[in-house]
Amino acid sequence: MDKKKYERPVILKQQSGLMNKFGSATSTQPMTDIEGVPVAELAAAYGSPLFVLSEKKMRDTQQQCQRIFRSRYPKVQFAWSYKTNYMNAVCSIFHSEGSWAEVVSEFEFDRARHLGVRGEHIIFNGPAKSAAALEKAVRAHSKIHIDHFDELYELIEITTSLGLKADVAIRVNVDVGIYPKWDRFGFNYENGEAREALKRIAASKTLRIVGLHMHIGTYIMSTEPFRVAVSKLVALANWLKQQLAIDLDYIDVGGGLPSHNTLKGQYLQADETLPALEQFADAITAPLFELESHGDAMPTLILESGRALVDGAGYLISTVLAVKRLSDGKRAYVIDAGINLLFTSLWYKHKMVPAQPTGVMREQANIYGPLCMNIDCIQEDASVPALKKGDRVVLMNVGAYTMTQWMQFITFRPAIVLITADGSPHVIRKAESLEYVMSLEEIPPSLRSLSA
Amino acid sequence: MERRTFIDAVIFAYAQIFFSNRRWFGVIVLCASFISPVIGIFGLIGALVSTLLAYGLKYNQERIRSGFYGFNGILFGAAAAYFFQITPLVAAVILVFLVIVFFAAAALEHYLATAFNLPGLSLPFILSLCVFIIFSSNFEWMVHAAPPREVELAFQVPEAMRFYFESLGYIIFQPHFISGMIIAAAILAFSRVLFVNSIIAYALNSLLVHVLYPDPTPAFMIQSSFNAMLVSFALGGSLIIVSKKTTLLVALSTVVSLIFTIFFTGIFAAHSLPVLVLPFNVVTLATIYSLKFRQEHSDLVLLYFLPGSPEENYYYHHNRKLRFDRYRLIFPELPFFGEWTVTQGYDGSLTHRGDWRHALDFVITDNNGNEFAGHGTSPADYFCYNTPVAAPMDGEVVRIVDGLPDAPIDTPDLEHNWGNTIVLSHQYELYSSLSHLKAGSILVKKGDTVRKGQVLARCGSSGRSPAPHLHFQFQLSERVGEKTFAFPISQYLQQDKDGFVLRTFEIPEQGARVRNIEIHNGLRKAFEFRPDESYHFVCTSGAATFEESWSVTIDAYNILSITSSRGTTAYLQVRDKIMMFTGIVGNHDNALYHFYLCALSAPLGFIEQLQWTDSYPVSAAISLPVRFFPEFFLVFVNQLSADAEFCMNKVSNGETQFVISSRQRLRGRGLLRFFNETKEGSLVIRQDGEIEALTVRSNSDTFSAVRKHMEHS
Ligand SMILES: Cc1ncc(COP(=O)(O)O)c(C=O)c1O
């Protein structure tokens, strides 16, 4: 018989009444393994902290999304949003599910090409494409989504001097009644700027309008903004058809679908408040049937979802370094993963669960990272069972925007392990080492002989 | 008038006498008609006069070119020179009569074609000749000629063989052994079926004549033989698709032809008129005409397209049956978006029985075959629940049932069998019905017209539905719950282990995972050939390199064709979302023929690993040396087949292009098992729809063609 586990006493504030700002109570089972591989083994083999990704989760989610959208609209194409997570292994998984690539920089563009993505299956977004990058994209027949007039003129110049044609779309920003308004990207719909841009492109000899693009923001929490935005794009497409006799190949509605993370300041768990993916799909697809006279050749619906597809497939294993009490008596933990790895924790309350059995009582605690900086707080007032030094925890829904936005600060960035579809772990990015970090550095000769 | 078409008209006129449409055949007959040169010259004059008249009077160019007008002229000219001594005056009379022959041909042809839908055959010639002979009997200066002298043979020939050849020669008034030999050789080269027919008809006729007459005159032997042989050509493969039954028909009509030969000989002897080919005309026309009134035309099929050789007609007809018999005039597609699985097909084990056998139930599954996520205890757990249901084709909303709630899972509402339902009416009195819809989701109202693919409602689980699914059926009235009517889906893609297989006019079976095809504008542009478009290619065939161009035309009957500068014409059509070639005539050493091989049919849409199969008429894919011997037995069995598998993919060559790879399998069965040839084709199409290049490889050689884009200003 197992020895009964010792449970440290916790002090809880008496709570009563209706809904409170901590949301409904959550009973968290420990997460002792990820896709069948014990967390303890993973940490032992690859160290802590450690990012773990699940191939199965990614594929399941992508297939589910495809099914939901394809059963609502005849032509649907996903384009993997590289910025969300551009680890080669991750991109390869999404490409093998049929996704194109959505990139926003020359760096991402080159990554996609390196993986063998066909030029015209690359959608090139972003407000800051260099001339060199544009030239590459033109040569590769990629779909260039123009962000502003200066870029439009530059692209006309480039294509003219190369003697090549380019397939382009414009990014359109529309007022969908949500804040913040993402009107710094693309051409505005309401003030007629988008139409002006389209007319200018139609008049050029080297650019061919093949699509319209929008991206109304990330982590959109209701369906209405999508319905409004897509309706406006459809109106613009119909205008294109009537005024300029242009049939579009596609309408790209960007990303923005939410993942299962709960935002800071949101009281209820995300799953309880967010509309289902099906509802988003209905809101996005319904207005498309208002497209005029496309007859049997409807334009393709492109989705650049990132977060919604990969967030849930990412886990971060971390270790409790210290258990503390703050001056006001509040419990605090220091763990070995901080804001250097979870930039996203500025917005999200990443769910954190212990990796080994714990007691059932929970208390409010602040979770701090290992950086010697005040901002390094993963979560305030998390509701966690009692933990002790050396315990492992798993932070959930950390697949998106972490492995691309992490920073190397006072320590190394950890390894990333992918549990492949057959259940075996593979390192897809090694932990950094001192040589790696210093390999780009040089010491001027005058400083070389210094010794401390 | 072009010299080339004029020469064609004359040459085809000679070929037509023996139901051939080959230039070389015409040239050979022309040569054979000069064994007695004077007769030959007048035959040729007949051809020239008739053809010139037809041109001058602006008759249909195609008809002229086919040789129809010329062929009666040849017979008349030759016959006149055969029966009469030629003097300048007689020659002048013949010229005048040739004008009569021409008008008789034009009038009779038109009359027979419009009144009875029959070919004119050589009736114009016979009628005019009778007039000519009776006219001549009034004048002494028109002197009967002695039959042409037999050309001496250096060798002995059995009588039966001699009569056979002489009968063949007599058809063009050259009753010489040599003429007959030449013609027989040409027939053998042109068609084994006709050759065998001529032997059967000749042998049977001789037998019968010898039974009836102890000592028949050579004249009667020849007279009855060539009529029997001509009948066997017409009914045994040229005007009727050859089959086992045509052989019986040939035997029977040989008997009848003999009877009529005896009959006409009896009648005409009084007026000293020759019987000539009258029995053949009467028997053939009467047989064809009477066959038209059958209720069913599944055998002894009358030719319903432009004739080729009997072998080509046979292959073409059977190929058409195989490919297009199941085709309909309207194009229903699957009434939803995305991939669905058939949970119950026609004659299903659960509810698709009796009057309701021809129905389809669909659900959405994930890649593991699950229909739902979660517990599956609520309709909303099911993947198909609340997804759009679309119109299968254009139509009008004629019935709507709405307001019935979703039945709880596994407790179907037995009272309202069909649940919420929309019935649409389509062309040709066809109705379709979509059932178990979600209450309140119906977007259309009674009387609305809807277009194919228009969203009508959402999938639900109302009525007799243990779990959300879509029930889809065709029927013949607007009644909800009407008995079902079997009708195929015009085109859909069925998932198999490595891609999607294109199905046309089939009925999805239980367990099949299916989806619609979506049009790709590039592929549509590639395969929707438009009149007056032209294409240029640089071709390499073995060691030779040449340029070739194609032009696209559409004729008065709306038949679209591509004609190559190298003399080949291919016929094609686009039906809804599929392009298909329906035929090809001409030689094979050109890009057009190889394009036909590479894209016998093709969908206008794309999906990765899209596969389909199709079959060529044997004569369009297997060369004559291989076909030659087996075609002696074609009446009994066809042992050759030419099928192809196609697969479309995207390939990167700098820019991404569509590539249709194909494998042509030319195979023999039975005794021809040893014959097995494979070709591999690949057709490259740019994403914007420009046909770029093609290659076809066989064991022995490679043909390739690369598009040459002309500069446009
Ligand atoms: C243009 C564009 N597309 C797609 C995405 C991916 O969005 P998400 O991860 O919210 O799906 C982003 C993210 O910012 C974006 O800027």
PDB file of N, CA, C and O in Angstrom, chain A residues 63 67 70-75 97 100 113 118-121 139-141 247-249 282 285-286 289 294-298, chain B residues 337-338 340 364-367 383 385-388 451 453 455 458 515 518-519 521 524 577 608 650-652 654-656 687:
ATOM      1  N   GLN A  63      -7.774  18.843 -38.807  1.00  0.00           N
ATOM      2  CA  GLN A  63      -8.795  18.080 -39.542  1.00  0.00           C
ATOM      3  C   GLN A  63     -10.199  18.489 -39.128  1.00  0.00           C
ATOM      4  O   GLN A  63     -11.104  18.584 -39.952  1.00  0.00           O
ATOM      5  N   ARG A  67     -12.953  20.028 -41.583  1.00  0.00           N
ATOM      6  CA  ARG A  67     -14.269  19.409 -41.717  1.00  0.00           C
ATOM      7  C   ARG A  67     -15.357  20.455 -41.483  1.00  0.00           C
ATOM      8  O   ARG A  67     -16.326  20.543 -42.238  1.00  0.00           O
ATOM      9  N   ARG A  70     -15.261  22.987 -44.452  1.00  0.00           N
ATOM     10  CA  ARG A  70     -15.566  22.414 -45.774  1.00  0.00           C
ATOM     11  C   ARG A  70     -16.989  21.916 -45.873  1.00  0.00           C
ATOM     12  O   ARG A  70     -17.501  21.750 -46.977  1.00  0.00           O
ATOM     13  N   SER A  71     -17.612  21.640 -44.726  1.00  0.00           N
ATOM     14  CA  SER A  71     -19.011  21.225 -44.827  1.00  0.00           C
ATOM     15  C   SER A  71     -19.922  22.442 -44.882  1.00  0.00           C
ATOM     16  O   SER A  71     -21.135  22.310 -44.930  1.00  0.00           O
ATOM     17  N   ARG A  72     -19.326  23.635 -44.876  1.00  0.00           N
ATOM     18  CA  ARG A  72     -20.137  24.853 -44.925  1.00  0.00           C
ATOM     19  C   ARG A  72     -19.885  25.700 -46.163  1.00  0.00           C
ATOM     20  O   ARG A  72     -20.611  26.639 -46.440  1.00  0.00           O
ATOM     21  N   TYR A  73     -18.826  25.386 -46.852  1.00  0.00           N
ATOM     22  CA  TYR A  73     -18.497  26.166 -48.053  1.00  0.00           C
ATOM     23  C   TYR A  73     -17.709  25.239 -48.975  1.00  0.00           C
ATOM     24  O   TYR A  73     -16.851  24.489 -48.515  1.00  0.00           O
ATOM     25  N   PRO A  74     -17.994  25.305 -50.290  1.00  0.00           N
ATOM     26  CA  PRO A  74     -17.404  24.278 -51.172  1.00  0.00           C
ATOM     27  C   PRO A  74     -15.889  24.308 -51.332  1.00  0.00           C
ATOM     28  O   PRO A  74     -15.294  23.277 -51.595  1.00  0.00           O
ATOM     29  N   LYS A  75     -15.269  25.461 -51.216  1.00  0.00           N
ATOM     30  CA  LYS A  75     -13.814  25.489 -51.460  1.00  0.00           C
ATOM     31  C   LYS A  75     -13.138  26.171 -50.284  1.00  0.00           C
ATOM     32  O   LYS A  75     -13.333  27.382 -50.100  1.00  0.00           O
ATOM     33  N   GLU A  97      -1.011  18.376 -43.861  1.00  0.00           N
ATOM     34  CA  GLU A  97      -2.483  18.350 -43.799  1.00  0.00           C
ATOM     35  C   GLU A  97      -3.076  19.195 -44.922  1.00  0.00           C
ATOM     36  O   GLU A  97      -4.275  19.454 -44.946  1.00  0.00           O
ATOM     37  N   TRP A 100      -1.368  25.712 -46.922  1.00  0.00           N
ATOM     38  CA  TRP A 100      -0.360  26.551 -47.526  1.00  0.00           C
ATOM     39  C   TRP A 100       0.398  27.256 -46.407  1.00  0.00           C
ATOM     40  O   TRP A 100       0.174  26.960 -45.238  1.00  0.00           O
ATOM     41  N   ARG A 113      10.091  28.375 -48.046  1.00  0.00           N
ATOM     42  CA  ARG A 113      10.746  27.847 -49.243  1.00  0.00           C
ATOM     43  C   ARG A 113      11.693  26.724 -48.893  1.00  0.00           C
ATOM     44  O   ARG A 113      11.789  25.724 -49.612  1.00  0.00           O
ATOM     45  N   ARG A 118       5.570  25.299 -52.238  1.00  0.00           N
ATOM     46  CA  ARG A 118       5.544  25.895 -53.567  1.00  0.00           C
ATOM     47  C   ARG A 118       5.302  27.379 -53.475  1.00  0.00           C
ATOM     48  O   ARG A 118       4.492  27.826 -52.661  1.00  0.00           O
ATOM     49  N   GLY A 119       5.972  28.113 -54.345  1.00  0.00           N
ATOM     50  CA  GLY A 119       5.849  29.567 -54.339  1.00  0.00           C
ATOM     51  C   GLY A 119       4.411  30.036 -54.265  1.00  0.00           C
ATOM     52  O   GLY A 119       4.062  30.861 -53.427  1.00  0.00           O
ATOM     53  N   GLU A 120       3.561  29.487 -55.149  1.00  0.00           N
ATOM     54  CA  GLU A 120       2.219  30.077 -55.146  1.00  0.00           C
ATOM     55  C   GLU A 120       1.338  29.548 -54.030  1.00  0.00           C
ATOM     56  O   GLU A 120       0.197  29.944 -53.891  1.00  0.00           O
ATOM     57  N   HIS A 121       1.907  28.694 -53.211  1.00  0.00           N
ATOM     58  CA  HIS A 121       1.172  28.313 -52.008  1.00  0.00           C
ATOM     59  C   HIS A 121       1.653  29.119 -50.795  1.00  0.00           C
ATOM     60  O   HIS A 121       1.408  28.743 -49.663  1.00  0.00           O
ATOM     61  N   ARG A 139       9.222  36.356 -58.047  1.00  0.00           N
ATOM     62  CA  ARG A 139       9.845  35.278 -58.825  1.00  0.00           C
ATOM     63  C   ARG A 139       9.244  33.919 -58.513  1.00  0.00           C
ATOM     64  O   ARG A 139       9.206  33.035 -59.348  1.00  0.00           O
ATOM     65  N   ALA A 140       8.813  33.770 -57.255  1.00  0.00           N
ATOM     66  CA  ALA A 140       8.275  32.459 -56.841  1.00  0.00           C
ATOM     67  C   ALA A 140       6.781  32.341 -57.116  1.00  0.00           C
ATOM     68  O   ALA A 140       6.173  31.338 -56.798  1.00  0.00           O
ATOM     69  N   HIS A 141       6.171  33.370 -57.734  1.00  0.00           N
ATOM     70  CA  HIS A 141       4.730  33.385 -58.014  1.00  0.00           C
ATOM     71  C   HIS A 141       3.901  33.307 -56.741  1.00  0.00           C
ATOM     72  O   HIS A 141       2.799  32.746 -56.736  1.00  0.00           O
ATOM     73  N   ASP A 247     -13.012  38.530 -61.500  1.00  0.00           N
ATOM     74  CA  ASP A 247     -13.433  37.380 -60.701  1.00  0.00           C
ATOM     75  C   ASP A 247     -12.292  37.007 -59.781  1.00  0.00           C
ATOM     76  O   ASP A 247     -11.167  36.819 -60.233  1.00  0.00           O
ATOM     77  N   LEU A 248     -12.578  36.872 -58.519  1.00  0.00           N
ATOM     78  CA  LEU A 248     -11.512  36.572 -57.563  1.00  0.00           C
ATOM     79  C   LEU A 248     -11.262  35.074 -57.471  1.00  0.00           C
ATOM     80  O   LEU A 248     -12.182  34.273 -57.591  1.00  0.00           O
ATOM     81  N   ASP A 249     -10.008  34.728 -57.248  1.00  0.00           N
ATOM     82  CA  ASP A 249      -9.691  33.329 -56.983  1.00  0.00           C
ATOM     83  C   ASP A 249     -10.008  32.986 -55.530  1.00  0.00           C
ATOM     84  O   ASP A 249     -10.345  31.860 -55.207  1.00  0.00           O
ATOM     85  N   ASP A 282     -20.010  29.303 -39.382  1.00  0.00           N
ATOM     86  CA  ASP A 282     -21.274  29.780 -39.962  1.00  0.00           C
ATOM     87  C   ASP A 282     -21.202  31.270 -40.249  1.00  0.00           C
ATOM     88  O   ASP A 282     -21.620  31.732 -41.305  1.00  0.00           O
ATOM     89  N   THR A 285     -18.849  31.823 -43.313  1.00  0.00           N
ATOM     90  CA  THR A 285     -19.242  31.287 -44.625  1.00  0.00           C
ATOM     91  C   THR A 285     -20.569  31.856 -45.127  1.00  0.00           C
ATOM     92  O   THR A 285     -20.731  32.044 -46.335  1.00  0.00           O
ATOM     93  N   ALA A 286     -21.497  32.129 -44.211  1.00  0.00           N
ATOM     94  CA  ALA A 286     -22.832  32.536 -44.685  1.00  0.00           C
ATOM     95  C   ALA A 286     -22.772  33.730 -45.652  1.00  0.00           C
ATOM     96  O   ALA A 286     -23.384  33.682 -46.721  1.00  0.00           O
ATOM     97  N   PHE A 289     -22.090  33.355 -49.631  1.00  0.00           N
ATOM     98  CA  PHE A 289     -23.077  32.944 -50.633  1.00  0.00           C
ATOM     99  C   PHE A 289     -23.746  34.153 -51.281  1.00  0.00           C
ATOM    100  O   PHE A 289     -24.538  34.006 -52.206  1.00  0.00           O
ATOM    101  N   HIS A 294     -20.641  34.374 -59.406  1.00  0.00           N
ATOM    102  CA  HIS A 294     -19.468  33.535 -59.528  1.00  0.00           C
ATOM    103  C   HIS A 294     -19.887  32.168 -60.042  1.00  0.00           C
ATOM    104  O   HIS A 294     -19.075  31.360 -60.397  1.00  0.00           O
ATOM    105  N   GLY A 295     -21.202  31.972 -60.052  1.00  0.00           N
ATOM    106  CA  GLY A 295     -21.738  30.738 -60.615  1.00  0.00           C
ATOM    107  C   GLY A 295     -21.101  29.534 -59.995  1.00  0.00           C
ATOM    108  O   GLY A 295     -20.979  29.448 -58.780  1.00  0.00           O
ATOM    109  N   ASP A 296     -20.650  28.625 -60.855  1.00  0.00           N
ATOM    110  CA  ASP A 296     -20.121  27.385 -60.310  1.00  0.00           C
ATOM    111  C   ASP A 296     -18.654  27.504 -59.939  1.00  0.00           C
ATOM    112  O   ASP A 296     -18.071  26.571 -59.432  1.00  0.00           O
ATOM    113  N   ALA A 297     -18.027  28.642 -60.229  1.00  0.00           N
ATOM    114  CA  ALA A 297     -16.628  28.780 -59.849  1.00  0.00           C
ATOM    115  C   ALA A 297     -16.520  29.780 -58.699  1.00  0.00           C
ATOM    116  O   ALA A 297     -16.126  30.913 -58.867  1.00  0.00           O
ATOM    117  N   MET A 298     -16.937  29.341 -57.532  1.00  0.00           N
ATOM    118  CA  MET A 298     -16.869  30.191 -56.346  1.00  0.00           C
ATOM    119  C   MET A 298     -15.416  30.418 -55.984  1.00  0.00           C
ATOM    120  O   MET A 298     -14.582  29.540 -56.141  1.00  0.00           O
TER     121      MET A 298
ATOM    122  N   PHE B 337     -21.938  20.356 -48.939  1.00  0.00           N
ATOM    123  CA  PHE B 337     -20.548  20.749 -49.152  1.00  0.00           C
ATOM    124  C   PHE B 337     -19.644  19.818 -48.361  1.00  0.00           C
ATOM    125  O   PHE B 337     -20.038  19.298 -47.324  1.00  0.00           O
ATOM    126  N   GLY B 338     -18.444  19.652 -48.837  1.00  0.00           N
ATOM    127  CA  GLY B 338     -17.468  18.848 -48.106  1.00  0.00           C
ATOM    128  C   GLY B 338     -17.701  17.360 -48.306  1.00  0.00           C
ATOM    129  O   GLY B 338     -18.435  16.943 -49.201  1.00  0.00           O
ATOM    130  N   TRP B 340     -18.903  13.674 -47.287  1.00  0.00           N
ATOM    131  CA  TRP B 340     -19.915  12.972 -46.509  1.00  0.00           C
ATOM    132  C   TRP B 340     -19.798  11.479 -46.791  1.00  0.00           C
ATOM    133  O   TRP B 340     -19.237  11.063 -47.800  1.00  0.00           O
ATOM    134  N   ILE B 364     -21.606  13.085 -41.892  1.00  0.00           N
ATOM    135  CA  ILE B 364     -20.195  13.475 -41.942  1.00  0.00           C
ATOM    136  C   ILE B 364     -19.449  12.651 -40.896  1.00  0.00           C
ATOM    137  O   ILE B 364     -19.943  12.474 -39.781  1.00  0.00           O
ATOM    138  N   THR B 365     -18.286  12.156 -41.287  1.00  0.00           N
ATOM    139  CA  THR B 365     -17.472  11.437 -40.301  1.00  0.00           C
ATOM    140  C   THR B 365     -16.094  12.060 -40.244  1.00  0.00           C
ATOM    141  O   THR B 365     -15.684  12.762 -41.164  1.00  0.00           O
ATOM    142  N   ASP B 366     -15.387  11.785 -39.150  1.00  0.00           N
ATOM    143  CA  ASP B 366     -13.995  12.211 -39.117  1.00  0.00           C
ATOM    144  C   ASP B 366     -13.139  11.135 -39.769  1.00  0.00           C
ATOM    145  O   ASP B 366     -13.659  10.143 -40.282  1.00  0.00           O
ATOM    146  N   ASN B 367     -11.827  11.329 -39.735  1.00  0.00           N
ATOM    147  CA  ASN B 367     -10.962  10.386 -40.444  1.00  0.00           C
ATOM    148  C   ASN B 367     -10.995   8.982 -39.851  1.00  0.00           C
ATOM    149  O   ASN B 367     -10.554   8.029 -40.470  1.00  0.00           O
ATOM    150  N   PHE B 383     -21.279  15.603 -36.343  1.00  0.00           N
ATOM    151  CA  PHE B 383     -20.562  16.503 -37.239  1.00  0.00           C
ATOM    152  C   PHE B 383     -21.465  17.097 -38.319  1.00  0.00           C
ATOM    153  O   PHE B 383     -21.256  18.203 -38.772  1.00  0.00           O
ATOM    154  N   TYR B 385     -24.610  17.742 -38.101  1.00  0.00           N
ATOM    155  CA  TYR B 385     -25.729  18.524 -37.593  1.00  0.00           C
ATOM    156  C   TYR B 385     -25.516  20.001 -37.874  1.00  0.00           C
ATOM    157  O   TYR B 385     -24.434  20.546 -37.644  1.00  0.00           O
ATOM    158  N   ASN B 386     -26.558  20.629 -38.384  1.00  0.00           N
ATOM    159  CA  ASN B 386     -26.533  22.065 -38.615  1.00  0.00           C
ATOM    160  C   ASN B 386     -25.588  22.493 -39.746  1.00  0.00           C
ATOM    161  O   ASN B 386     -25.245  23.663 -39.851  1.00  0.00           O
ATOM    162  N   THR B 387     -25.149  21.553 -40.568  1.00  0.00           N
ATOM    163  CA  THR B 387     -24.367  21.966 -41.734  1.00  0.00           C
ATOM    164  C   THR B 387     -25.343  22.254 -42.886  1.00  0.00           C
ATOM    165  O   THR B 387     -26.446  21.728 -42.900  1.00  0.00           O
ATOM    166  N   PRO B 388     -24.914  23.080 -43.843  1.00  0.00           N
ATOM    167  CA  PRO B 388     -25.840  23.470 -44.905  1.00  0.00           C
ATOM    168  C   PRO B 388     -26.212  22.307 -45.831  1.00  0.00           C
ATOM    169  O   PRO B 388     -25.385  21.452 -46.132  1.00  0.00           O
ATOM    170  N   ARG B 451     -30.868  27.602 -57.410  1.00  0.00           N
ATOM    171  CA  ARG B 451     -29.799  27.201 -58.314  1.00  0.00           C
ATOM    172  C   ARG B 451     -29.004  26.079 -57.681  1.00  0.00           C
ATOM    173  O   ARG B 451     -28.950  25.958 -56.456  1.00  0.00           O
ATOM    174  N   GLY B 453     -26.436  24.110 -55.867  1.00  0.00           N
ATOM    175  CA  GLY B 453     -25.455  24.551 -54.877  1.00  0.00           C
ATOM    176  C   GLY B 453     -25.965  25.616 -53.927  1.00  0.00           C
ATOM    177  O   GLY B 453     -25.261  26.000 -53.002  1.00  0.00           O
ATOM    178  N   VAL B 455     -27.742  27.168 -50.852  1.00  0.00           N
ATOM    179  CA  VAL B 455     -28.054  26.625 -49.525  1.00  0.00           C
ATOM    180  C   VAL B 455     -29.556  26.741 -49.286  1.00  0.00           C
ATOM    181  O   VAL B 455     -30.144  27.811 -49.456  1.00  0.00           O
ATOM    182  N   ARG B 458     -30.590  23.464 -43.137  1.00  0.00           N
ATOM    183  CA  ARG B 458     -29.511  22.836 -42.384  1.00  0.00           C
ATOM    184  C   ARG B 458     -29.879  21.398 -42.075  1.00  0.00           C
ATOM    185  O   ARG B 458     -31.054  21.085 -41.853  1.00  0.00           O
ATOM    186  N   ARG B 515     -17.741  13.514 -52.310  1.00  0.00           N
ATOM    187  CA  ARG B 515     -17.835  14.972 -52.323  1.00  0.00           C
ATOM    188  C   ARG B 515     -18.050  15.454 -53.747  1.00  0.00           C
ATOM    189  O   ARG B 515     -17.829  14.709 -54.704  1.00  0.00           O
ATOM    190  N   GLU B 518     -15.327  20.821 -57.494  1.00  0.00           N
ATOM    191  CA  GLU B 518     -15.452  22.266 -57.637  1.00  0.00           C
ATOM    192  C   GLU B 518     -14.652  22.692 -58.863  1.00  0.00           C
ATOM    193  O   GLU B 518     -13.520  22.283 -59.058  1.00  0.00           O
ATOM    194  N   ILE B 519     -15.269  23.526 -59.652  1.00  0.00           N
ATOM    195  CA  ILE B 519     -14.623  23.987 -60.893  1.00  0.00           C
ATOM    196  C   ILE B 519     -13.374  24.804 -60.587  1.00  0.00           C
ATOM    197  O   ILE B 519     -13.384  25.637 -59.686  1.00  0.00           O
ATOM    198  N   ASN B 521     -11.003  27.497 -62.375  1.00  0.00           N
ATOM    199  CA  ASN B 521     -11.115  28.349 -63.569  1.00  0.00           C
ATOM    200  C   ASN B 521     -10.052  28.041 -64.615  1.00  0.00           C
ATOM    201  O   ASN B 521     -10.313  28.121 -65.808  1.00  0.00           O
ATOM    202  N   ARG B 524     -10.975  24.865 -66.381  1.00  0.00           N
ATOM    203  CA  ARG B 524     -12.126  25.120 -67.238  1.00  0.00           C
ATOM    204  C   ARG B 524     -11.653  25.787 -68.523  1.00  0.00           C
ATOM    205  O   ARG B 524     -12.069  25.437 -69.620  1.00  0.00           O
ATOM    206  N   LYS B 577     -19.384  19.487 -65.647  1.00  0.00           N
ATOM    207  CA  LYS B 577     -18.030  19.729 -65.157  1.00  0.00           C
ATOM    208  C   LYS B 577     -17.009  18.754 -65.740  1.00  0.00           C
ATOM    209  O   LYS B 577     -15.920  18.598 -65.201  1.00  0.00           O
ATOM    210  N   GLU B 608      -6.052  17.173 -55.166  1.00  0.00           N
ATOM    211  CA  GLU B 608      -4.797  16.426 -55.210  1.00  0.00           C
ATOM    212  C   GLU B 608      -5.100  14.932 -55.408  1.00  0.00           C
ATOM    213  O   GLU B 608      -6.018  14.407 -54.798  1.00  0.00           O
ATOM    214  N   LYS B 650      -0.604  18.386 -59.014  1.00  0.00           N
ATOM    215  CA  LYS B 650       0.118  19.639 -59.267  1.00  0.00           C
ATOM    216  C   LYS B 650       1.590  19.329 -59.165  1.00  0.00           C
ATOM    217  O   LYS B 650       2.005  18.587 -58.286  1.00  0.00           O
ATOM    218  N   VAL B 651       2.352  19.907 -60.062  1.00  0.00           N
ATOM    219  CA  VAL B 651       3.784  19.658 -60.054  1.00  0.00           C
ATOM    220  C   VAL B 651       4.497  20.997 -60.197  1.00  0.00           C
ATOM    221  O   VAL B 651       4.021  21.881 -60.896  1.00  0.00           O
ATOM    222  N   SER B 652       5.613  21.145 -59.506  1.00  0.00           N
ATOM    223  CA  SER B 652       6.369  22.391 -59.599  1.00  0.00           C
ATOM    224  C   SER B 652       7.452  22.276 -60.651  1.00  0.00           C
ATOM    225  O   SER B 652       8.306  21.415 -60.562  1.00  0.00           O
ATOM    226  N   GLY B 654       9.367  25.229 -61.491  1.00  0.00           N
ATOM    227  CA  GLY B 654       9.501  26.672 -61.383  1.00  0.00           C
ATOM    228  C   GLY B 654       8.160  27.228 -60.977  1.00  0.00           C
ATOM    229  O   GLY B 654       7.958  27.653 -59.862  1.00  0.00           O
ATOM    230  N   GLU B 655       7.207  27.166 -61.894  1.00  0.00           N
ATOM    231  CA  GLU B 655       5.853  27.532 -61.496  1.00  0.00           C
ATOM    232  C   GLU B 655       5.044  26.236 -61.405  1.00  0.00           C
ATOM    233  O   GLU B 655       5.366  25.258 -62.057  1.00  0.00           O
ATOM    234  N   THR B 656       4.020  26.267 -60.600  1.00  0.00           N
ATOM    235  CA  THR B 656       3.242  25.048 -60.422  1.00  0.00           C
ATOM    236  C   THR B 656       2.282  24.846 -61.583  1.00  0.00           C
ATOM    237  O   THR B 656       1.683  25.790 -62.066  1.00  0.00           O
ATOM    238  N   GLN B 687      -1.547  26.766 -64.591  1.00  0.00           N
ATOM    239  CA  GLN B 687      -2.635  27.094 -63.665  1.00  0.00           C
ATOM    240  C   GLN B 687      -3.635  28.056 -64.292  1.00  0.00           C
ATOM    241  O   GLN B 687      -4.803  28.057 -63.938  1.00  0.00           O
TER     242      GLN B 687
END
